Structures are given as structure tokens and as C-alpha cells.
JSON list of C-alpha atoms in Angstrom, two decimals:
[
{"chain": "A", "resi": 1, "resn": "MET", "atom": "CA", "xyz": [62.12, 198.95, 155.22]},
{"chain": "A", "resi": 2, "resn": "LYS", "atom": "CA", "xyz": [61.21, 195.47, 153.98]},
{"chain": "A", "resi": 3, "resn": "ALA", "atom": "CA", "xyz": [63.71, 193.53, 151.89]},
{"chain": "A", "resi": 4, "resn": "ASN", "atom": "CA", "xyz": [62.61, 191.70, 148.78]},
{"chain": "A", "resi": 5, "resn": "GLU", "atom": "CA", "xyz": [62.94, 187.96, 149.50]},
{"chain": "A", "resi": 6, "resn": "GLU", "atom": "CA", "xyz": [64.37, 187.34, 146.03]},
{"chain": "A", "resi": 7, "resn": "TRP", "atom": "CA", "xyz": [66.83, 190.28, 146.10]},
{"chain": "A", "resi": 8, "resn": "HIS", "atom": "CA", "xyz": [69.68, 188.02, 144.96]},
{"chain": "A", "resi": 9, "resn": "ASN", "atom": "CA", "xyz": [68.07, 187.66, 141.51]},
{"chain": "A", "resi": 10, "resn": "GLY", "atom": "CA", "xyz": [69.45, 191.03, 140.41]},
{"chain": "A", "resi": 11, "resn": "PHE", "atom": "CA", "xyz": [72.46, 191.40, 142.67]},
{"chain": "A", "resi": 12, "resn": "PHE", "atom": "CA", "xyz": [75.02, 189.09, 141.05]},
{"chain": "A", "resi": 13, "resn": "LYS", "atom": "CA", "xyz": [76.01, 191.15, 138.04]},
{"chain": "A", "resi": 14, "resn": "ASN", "atom": "CA", "xyz": [79.62, 191.66, 137.01]},
{"chain": "A", "resi": 15, "resn": "SER", "atom": "CA", "xyz": [79.11, 195.40, 136.87]},
{"chain": "A", "resi": 16, "resn": "PHE", "atom": "CA", "xyz": [78.72, 195.55, 140.65]},
{"chain": "A", "resi": 17, "resn": "TYR", "atom": "CA", "xyz": [79.86, 192.29, 142.19]},
{"chain": "A", "resi": 18, "resn": "ASN", "atom": "CA", "xyz": [82.69, 190.72, 140.25]},
{"chain": "A", "resi": 19, "resn": "PRO", "atom": "CA", "xyz": [84.16, 187.48, 141.59]},
{"chain": "A", "resi": 20, "resn": "ALA", "atom": "CA", "xyz": [86.21, 187.29, 138.39]},
{"chain": "A", "resi": 21, "resn": "SER", "atom": "CA", "xyz": [88.24, 190.40, 139.02]},
{"chain": "A", "resi": 22, "resn": "PRO", "atom": "CA", "xyz": [91.91, 190.04, 138.05]},
{"chain": "A", "resi": 23, "resn": "ALA", "atom": "CA", "xyz": [92.90, 189.66, 141.71]},
{"chain": "A", "resi": 24, "resn": "ALA", "atom": "CA", "xyz": [90.30, 186.93, 142.31]},
{"chain": "A", "resi": 25, "resn": "VAL", "atom": "CA", "xyz": [91.31, 185.04, 139.17]},
{"chain": "A", "resi": 26, "resn": "GLU", "atom": "CA", "xyz": [94.97, 185.24, 140.14]},
{"chain": "A", "resi": 27, "resn": "LYS", "atom": "CA", "xyz": [94.24, 183.60, 143.52]},
{"chain": "A", "resi": 28, "resn": "ALA", "atom": "CA", "xyz": [92.06, 180.82, 142.08]},
{"chain": "A", "resi": 29, "resn": "PRO", "atom": "CA", "xyz": [94.81, 178.23, 141.40]},
{"chain": "A", "resi": 30, "resn": "SER", "atom": "CA", "xyz": [96.17, 178.32, 144.95]},
{"chain": "A", "resi": 31, "resn": "GLU", "atom": "CA", "xyz": [92.67, 178.38, 146.45]},
{"chain": "A", "resi": 32, "resn": "ALA", "atom": "CA", "xyz": [91.62, 175.40, 144.32]},
{"chain": "A", "resi": 33, "resn": "ALA", "atom": "CA", "xyz": [94.75, 173.48, 145.31]},
{"chain": "A", "resi": 34, "resn": "PHE", "atom": "CA", "xyz": [93.99, 174.12, 148.98]},
{"chain": "A", "resi": 35, "resn": "VAL", "atom": "CA", "xyz": [90.39, 172.95, 148.57]},
{"chain": "A", "resi": 36, "resn": "LEU", "atom": "CA", "xyz": [91.41, 169.77, 146.77]},
{"chain": "A", "resi": 37, "resn": "LYS", "atom": "CA", "xyz": [93.97, 168.96, 149.45]},
{"chain": "A", "resi": 38, "resn": "GLN", "atom": "CA", "xyz": [91.43, 169.46, 152.23]},
{"chain": "A", "resi": 39, "resn": "LEU", "atom": "CA", "xyz": [88.79, 167.34, 150.48]},
{"chain": "A", "resi": 40, "resn": "LYS", "atom": "CA", "xyz": [91.35, 164.67, 149.52]},
{"chain": "A", "resi": 41, "resn": "LEU", "atom": "CA", "xyz": [89.98, 164.65, 145.99]},
{"chain": "A", "resi": 42, "resn": "GLU", "atom": "CA", "xyz": [91.91, 162.92, 143.27]},
{"chain": "A", "resi": 43, "resn": "LYS", "atom": "CA", "xyz": [91.82, 162.88, 139.50]},
{"chain": "A", "resi": 44, "resn": "GLY", "atom": "CA", "xyz": [88.55, 161.46, 138.16]},
{"chain": "A", "resi": 45, "resn": "GLY", "atom": "CA", "xyz": [86.47, 162.49, 141.19]},
{"chain": "A", "resi": 46, "resn": "ALA", "atom": "CA", "xyz": [83.10, 164.17, 140.73]},
{"chain": "A", "resi": 47, "resn": "LEU", "atom": "CA", "xyz": [82.82, 167.67, 142.19]},
{"chain": "A", "resi": 48, "resn": "LEU", "atom": "CA", "xyz": [79.85, 170.02, 142.49]},
{"chain": "A", "resi": 49, "resn": "ASP", "atom": "CA", "xyz": [80.86, 173.68, 142.51]},
{"chain": "A", "resi": 50, "resn": "LEU", "atom": "CA", "xyz": [77.70, 175.16, 144.02]},
{"chain": "A", "resi": 51, "resn": "CYS", "atom": "CA", "xyz": [77.34, 178.83, 143.10]},
{"chain": "A", "resi": 52, "resn": "CYS", "atom": "CA", "xyz": [80.27, 178.53, 140.73]},
{"chain": "A", "resi": 53, "resn": "GLY", "atom": "CA", "xyz": [79.85, 182.08, 139.45]},
{"chain": "A", "resi": 54, "resn": "PRO", "atom": "CA", "xyz": [82.13, 182.79, 136.49]},
{"chain": "A", "resi": 55, "resn": "GLY", "atom": "CA", "xyz": [83.94, 179.49, 136.99]},
{"chain": "A", "resi": 56, "resn": "ARG", "atom": "CA", "xyz": [87.35, 180.60, 138.15]},
{"chain": "A", "resi": 57, "resn": "HIS", "atom": "CA", "xyz": [87.60, 177.72, 140.64]},
{"chain": "A", "resi": 58, "resn": "ALA", "atom": "CA", "xyz": [85.60, 175.24, 138.52]},
{"chain": "A", "resi": 59, "resn": "VAL", "atom": "CA", "xyz": [88.12, 175.59, 135.70]},
{"chain": "A", "resi": 60, "resn": "GLU", "atom": "CA", "xyz": [91.02, 175.03, 138.09]},
{"chain": "A", "resi": 61, "resn": "PHE", "atom": "CA", "xyz": [89.33, 171.90, 139.46]},
{"chain": "A", "resi": 62, "resn": "ALA", "atom": "CA", "xyz": [88.76, 170.61, 135.92]},
{"chain": "A", "resi": 63, "resn": "LYS", "atom": "CA", "xyz": [92.41, 171.27, 135.06]},
{"chain": "A", "resi": 64, "resn": "LYS", "atom": "CA", "xyz": [93.29, 168.85, 137.88]},
{"chain": "A", "resi": 65, "resn": "GLY", "atom": "CA", "xyz": [91.26, 166.10, 136.19]},
{"chain": "A", "resi": 66, "resn": "LEU", "atom": "CA", "xyz": [88.01, 166.29, 138.14]},
{"chain": "A", "resi": 67, "resn": "ALA", "atom": "CA", "xyz": [84.57, 165.89, 136.60]},
{"chain": "A", "resi": 68, "resn": "VAL", "atom": "CA", "xyz": [83.18, 169.30, 137.56]},
{"chain": "A", "resi": 69, "resn": "THR", "atom": "CA", "xyz": [79.58, 170.42, 137.58]},
{"chain": "A", "resi": 70, "resn": "GLY", "atom": "CA", "xyz": [79.26, 174.17, 138.01]},
{"chain": "A", "resi": 71, "resn": "TYR", "atom": "CA", "xyz": [75.86, 175.24, 139.34]},
{"chain": "A", "resi": 72, "resn": "ASP", "atom": "CA", "xyz": [74.72, 178.85, 139.49]},
{"chain": "A", "resi": 73, "resn": "PHE", "atom": "CA", "xyz": [71.61, 181.01, 139.27]},
{"chain": "A", "resi": 74, "resn": "SER", "atom": "CA", "xyz": [73.22, 183.62, 137.02]},
{"chain": "A", "resi": 75, "resn": "ALA", "atom": "CA", "xyz": [73.09, 182.96, 133.28]},
{"chain": "A", "resi": 76, "resn": "GLU", "atom": "CA", "xyz": [75.67, 185.73, 132.87]},
{"chain": "A", "resi": 77, "resn": "TYR", "atom": "CA", "xyz": [78.15, 184.00, 135.17]},
{"chain": "A", "resi": 78, "resn": "LEU", "atom": "CA", "xyz": [77.54, 180.60, 133.55]},
{"chain": "A", "resi": 79, "resn": "ALA", "atom": "CA", "xyz": [78.26, 182.07, 130.12]},
{"chain": "A", "resi": 80, "resn": "GLU", "atom": "CA", "xyz": [81.50, 183.49, 131.48]},
{"chain": "A", "resi": 81, "resn": "ALA", "atom": "CA", "xyz": [82.36, 180.11, 133.04]},
{"chain": "A", "resi": 82, "resn": "ALA", "atom": "CA", "xyz": [81.75, 178.39, 129.69]},
{"chain": "A", "resi": 83, "resn": "ALA", "atom": "CA", "xyz": [84.01, 180.87, 127.90]},
{"chain": "A", "resi": 84, "resn": "ARG", "atom": "CA", "xyz": [86.72, 180.47, 130.55]},
{"chain": "A", "resi": 85, "resn": "ALA", "atom": "CA", "xyz": [86.56, 176.67, 130.28]},
{"chain": "A", "resi": 86, "resn": "LYS", "atom": "CA", "xyz": [86.75, 176.83, 126.49]},
{"chain": "A", "resi": 87, "resn": "LYS", "atom": "CA", "xyz": [89.76, 179.15, 126.65]},
{"chain": "A", "resi": 88, "resn": "LYS", "atom": "CA", "xyz": [91.53, 176.81, 129.09]},
{"chain": "A", "resi": 89, "resn": "ARG", "atom": "CA", "xyz": [90.44, 173.74, 127.08]},
{"chain": "A", "resi": 90, "resn": "VAL", "atom": "CA", "xyz": [88.71, 171.95, 129.95]},
{"chain": "A", "resi": 91, "resn": "ALA", "atom": "CA", "xyz": [85.27, 170.40, 130.16]},
{"chain": "A", "resi": 92, "resn": "LEU", "atom": "CA", "xyz": [82.69, 171.74, 132.58]},
{"chain": "A", "resi": 93, "resn": "ARG", "atom": "CA", "xyz": [79.10, 170.66, 132.99]},
{"chain": "A", "resi": 94, "resn": "LEU", "atom": "CA", "xyz": [77.25, 173.89, 133.72]},
{"chain": "A", "resi": 95, "resn": "VAL", "atom": "CA", "xyz": [73.75, 173.94, 135.19]},
{"chain": "A", "resi": 96, "resn": "ARG", "atom": "CA", "xyz": [71.55, 176.96, 135.86]},
{"chain": "A", "resi": 97, "resn": "GLY", "atom": "CA", "xyz": [69.29, 176.75, 138.87]},
{"chain": "A", "resi": 98, "resn": "ASP", "atom": "CA", "xyz": [68.32, 177.86, 142.34]},
{"chain": "A", "resi": 99, "resn": "MET", "atom": "CA", "xyz": [70.56, 176.40, 145.04]},
{"chain": "A", "resi": 100, "resn": "ARG", "atom": "CA", "xyz": [67.49, 175.77, 147.21]},
{"chain": "A", "resi": 101, "resn": "ARG", "atom": "CA", "xyz": [66.18, 173.31, 144.63]},
{"chain": "A", "resi": 102, "resn": "LEU", "atom": "CA", "xyz": [69.08, 170.98, 143.82]},
{"chain": "A", "resi": 103, "resn": "LYS", "atom": "CA", "xyz": [67.93, 167.86, 141.96]},
{"chain": "A", "resi": 104, "resn": "PHE", "atom": "CA", "xyz": [71.14, 165.80, 142.17]},
{"chain": "A", "resi": 105, "resn": "ARG", "atom": "CA", "xyz": [71.16, 162.50, 144.08]},
{"chain": "A", "resi": 106, "resn": "ALA", "atom": "CA", "xyz": [74.33, 160.72, 145.27]},
{"chain": "A", "resi": 107, "resn": "GLU", "atom": "CA", "xyz": [76.26, 162.01, 142.26]},
{"chain": "A", "resi": 108, "resn": "PHE", "atom": "CA", "xyz": [79.31, 163.78, 143.70]},
{"chain": "A", "resi": 109, "resn": "ASP", "atom": "CA", "xyz": [82.34, 162.81, 145.75]},
{"chain": "A", "resi": 110, "resn": "ALA", "atom": "CA", "xyz": [82.45, 166.36, 147.09]},
{"chain": "A", "resi": 111, "resn": "ALA", "atom": "CA", "xyz": [80.75, 169.71, 146.83]},
{"chain": "A", "resi": 112, "resn": "VAL", "atom": "CA", "xyz": [82.10, 173.19, 147.43]},
{"chain": "A", "resi": 113, "resn": "ASN", "atom": "CA", "xyz": [80.46, 176.53, 148.02]},
{"chain": "A", "resi": 114, "resn": "LEU", "atom": "CA", "xyz": [83.18, 179.16, 147.84]},
{"chain": "A", "resi": 115, "resn": "PHE", "atom": "CA", "xyz": [83.61, 182.93, 148.13]},
{"chain": "A", "resi": 116, "resn": "THR", "atom": "CA", "xyz": [80.88, 183.46, 150.72]},
{"chain": "A", "resi": 117, "resn": "SER", "atom": "CA", "xyz": [78.10, 182.22, 148.43]},
{"chain": "A", "resi": 118, "resn": "PHE", "atom": "CA", "xyz": [75.93, 180.96, 151.27]},
{"chain": "A", "resi": 119, "resn": "GLY", "atom": "CA", "xyz": [73.65, 182.55, 153.83]},
{"chain": "A", "resi": 120, "resn": "TYR", "atom": "CA", "xyz": [71.97, 185.21, 151.68]},
{"chain": "A", "resi": 121, "resn": "PHE", "atom": "CA", "xyz": [68.38, 184.12, 152.09]},
{"chain": "A", "resi": 122, "resn": "LEU", "atom": "CA", "xyz": [66.08, 185.94, 154.47]},
{"chain": "A", "resi": 123, "resn": "LYS", "atom": "CA", "xyz": [64.59, 182.69, 155.77]},
{"chain": "A", "resi": 124, "resn": "PHE", "atom": "CA", "xyz": [66.77, 180.20, 157.62]},
{"chain": "A", "resi": 125, "resn": "SER", "atom": "CA", "xyz": [64.58, 177.46, 156.11]},
{"chain": "A", "resi": 126, "resn": "ASP", "atom": "CA", "xyz": [65.97, 178.38, 152.67]},
{"chain": "A", "resi": 127, "resn": "ASP", "atom": "CA", "xyz": [69.52, 177.86, 153.92]},
{"chain": "A", "resi": 128, "resn": "LEU", "atom": "CA", "xyz": [68.43, 174.47, 155.26]},
{"chain": "A", "resi": 129, "resn": "LYS", "atom": "CA", "xyz": [66.93, 173.55, 151.87]},
{"chain": "A", "resi": 130, "resn": "THR", "atom": "CA", "xyz": [70.29, 174.32, 150.30]},
{"chain": "A", "resi": 131, "resn": "LEU", "atom": "CA", "xyz": [72.22, 172.23, 152.83]},
{"chain": "A", "resi": 132, "resn": "LYS", "atom": "CA", "xyz": [69.82, 169.29, 152.53]},
{"chain": "A", "resi": 133, "resn": "GLY", "atom": "CA", "xyz": [70.06, 169.46, 148.72]},
{"chain": "A", "resi": 134, "resn": "ALA", "atom": "CA", "xyz": [73.85, 169.47, 148.89]},
{"chain": "A", "resi": 135, "resn": "ALA", "atom": "CA", "xyz": [73.79, 166.48, 151.25]},
{"chain": "A", "resi": 136, "resn": "ARG", "atom": "CA", "xyz": [71.51, 164.57, 148.84]},
{"chain": "A", "resi": 137, "resn": "ALA", "atom": "CA", "xyz": [73.85, 165.42, 145.95]},
{"chain": "A", "resi": 138, "resn": "LEU", "atom": "CA", "xyz": [76.78, 163.71, 147.67]},
{"chain": "A", "resi": 139, "resn": "LYS", "atom": "CA", "xyz": [77.69, 160.06, 147.44]},
{"chain": "A", "resi": 140, "resn": "PRO", "atom": "CA", "xyz": [77.91, 158.24, 150.79]},
{"chain": "A", "resi": 141, "resn": "GLY", "atom": "CA", "xyz": [80.98, 159.60, 152.57]},
{"chain": "A", "resi": 142, "resn": "GLY", "atom": "CA", "xyz": [81.09, 162.69, 150.33]},
{"chain": "A", "resi": 143, "resn": "ARG", "atom": "CA", "xyz": [82.31, 165.98, 151.76]},
{"chain": "A", "resi": 144, "resn": "PHE", "atom": "CA", "xyz": [80.94, 169.52, 151.55]},
{"chain": "A", "resi": 145, "resn": "LEU", "atom": "CA", "xyz": [83.26, 172.49, 152.01]},
{"chain": "A", "resi": 146, "resn": "ILE", "atom": "CA", "xyz": [81.73, 175.92, 152.60]},
{"chain": "A", "resi": 147, "resn": "ASP", "atom": "CA", "xyz": [83.93, 179.03, 152.47]},
{"chain": "A", "resi": 148, "resn": "ILE", "atom": "CA", "xyz": [82.43, 181.97, 154.36]},
{"chain": "A", "resi": 149, "resn": "ILE", "atom": "CA", "xyz": [84.15, 185.15, 155.40]}
]
């Protein structure tokens, strides 16, 4: 059996894979606090939430005063992130795109990739493209935190 190289295009749908389940949303504030402590990010810092999904962490980061850019391939998740940000009255910059083709350059103090949102591609070279893009997106001395189960 041969896997479709772009299988992820149809996988991330809330009907099957829901990172915004009530349990996941409930944990988001404490997870975000942990991430911010580890990255030593302070109010006003610029943060890239790579594969932000429905924005449960992005909103928490924004509530702490960070300038958050949420980046995801799923238009459905980005719409949910926008609605969540509006409800919580925080600003998010939301960008739709493929994580292998990040266009940012030296823009962020830190980047995060949470909830095992890395390592899905069939080619290791695609993972490297993602890592190189994340490195380019960071300011000198910026940090990248990846959360993988």
C-alpha cells in the first residue's frame, strides 16, 4: 500500500481529529504558561504558533500580551482560531500556509509547534524544510519549542 504524500490535506478536520476538544481547551492555559516560562518570553514579544490549529494556545499567548502569529494549513482551524480570539477579545494574526514553505524572516522572538504537529511528512527533506523555515523566521537568539509525544 502506497501512502499519498499529501495525506495531511484532508486529515485535520474537527470531525475526526479535534485539538479543541473540551479537555484540550481546559489544559491550554497551563500548557501556555509552561511554554512561556520555558521560552522566557515576556509581554510584547513576537511569537509564531506554527500549526496553531484552532488557536487554543495562540489565544492564551495573546492574553499574556504577546504579538502572536498563528500559522496553519487548515482554513477550518484558522476560522475557529479567529472566532476564539474574537470571543476572548485578543488580537491574532492568522496566516494560512504550508509549514514547509514559511516566508517569514527574522520576525519572531520565539516559535512553537505544539500538540505533536511535526513529523507527518513522508520525506525527511520536508521536515528539514520546515525546520529551516522556522529557523529563518526567528530573530537572532530566538528559540523554537517543539512538543512531540
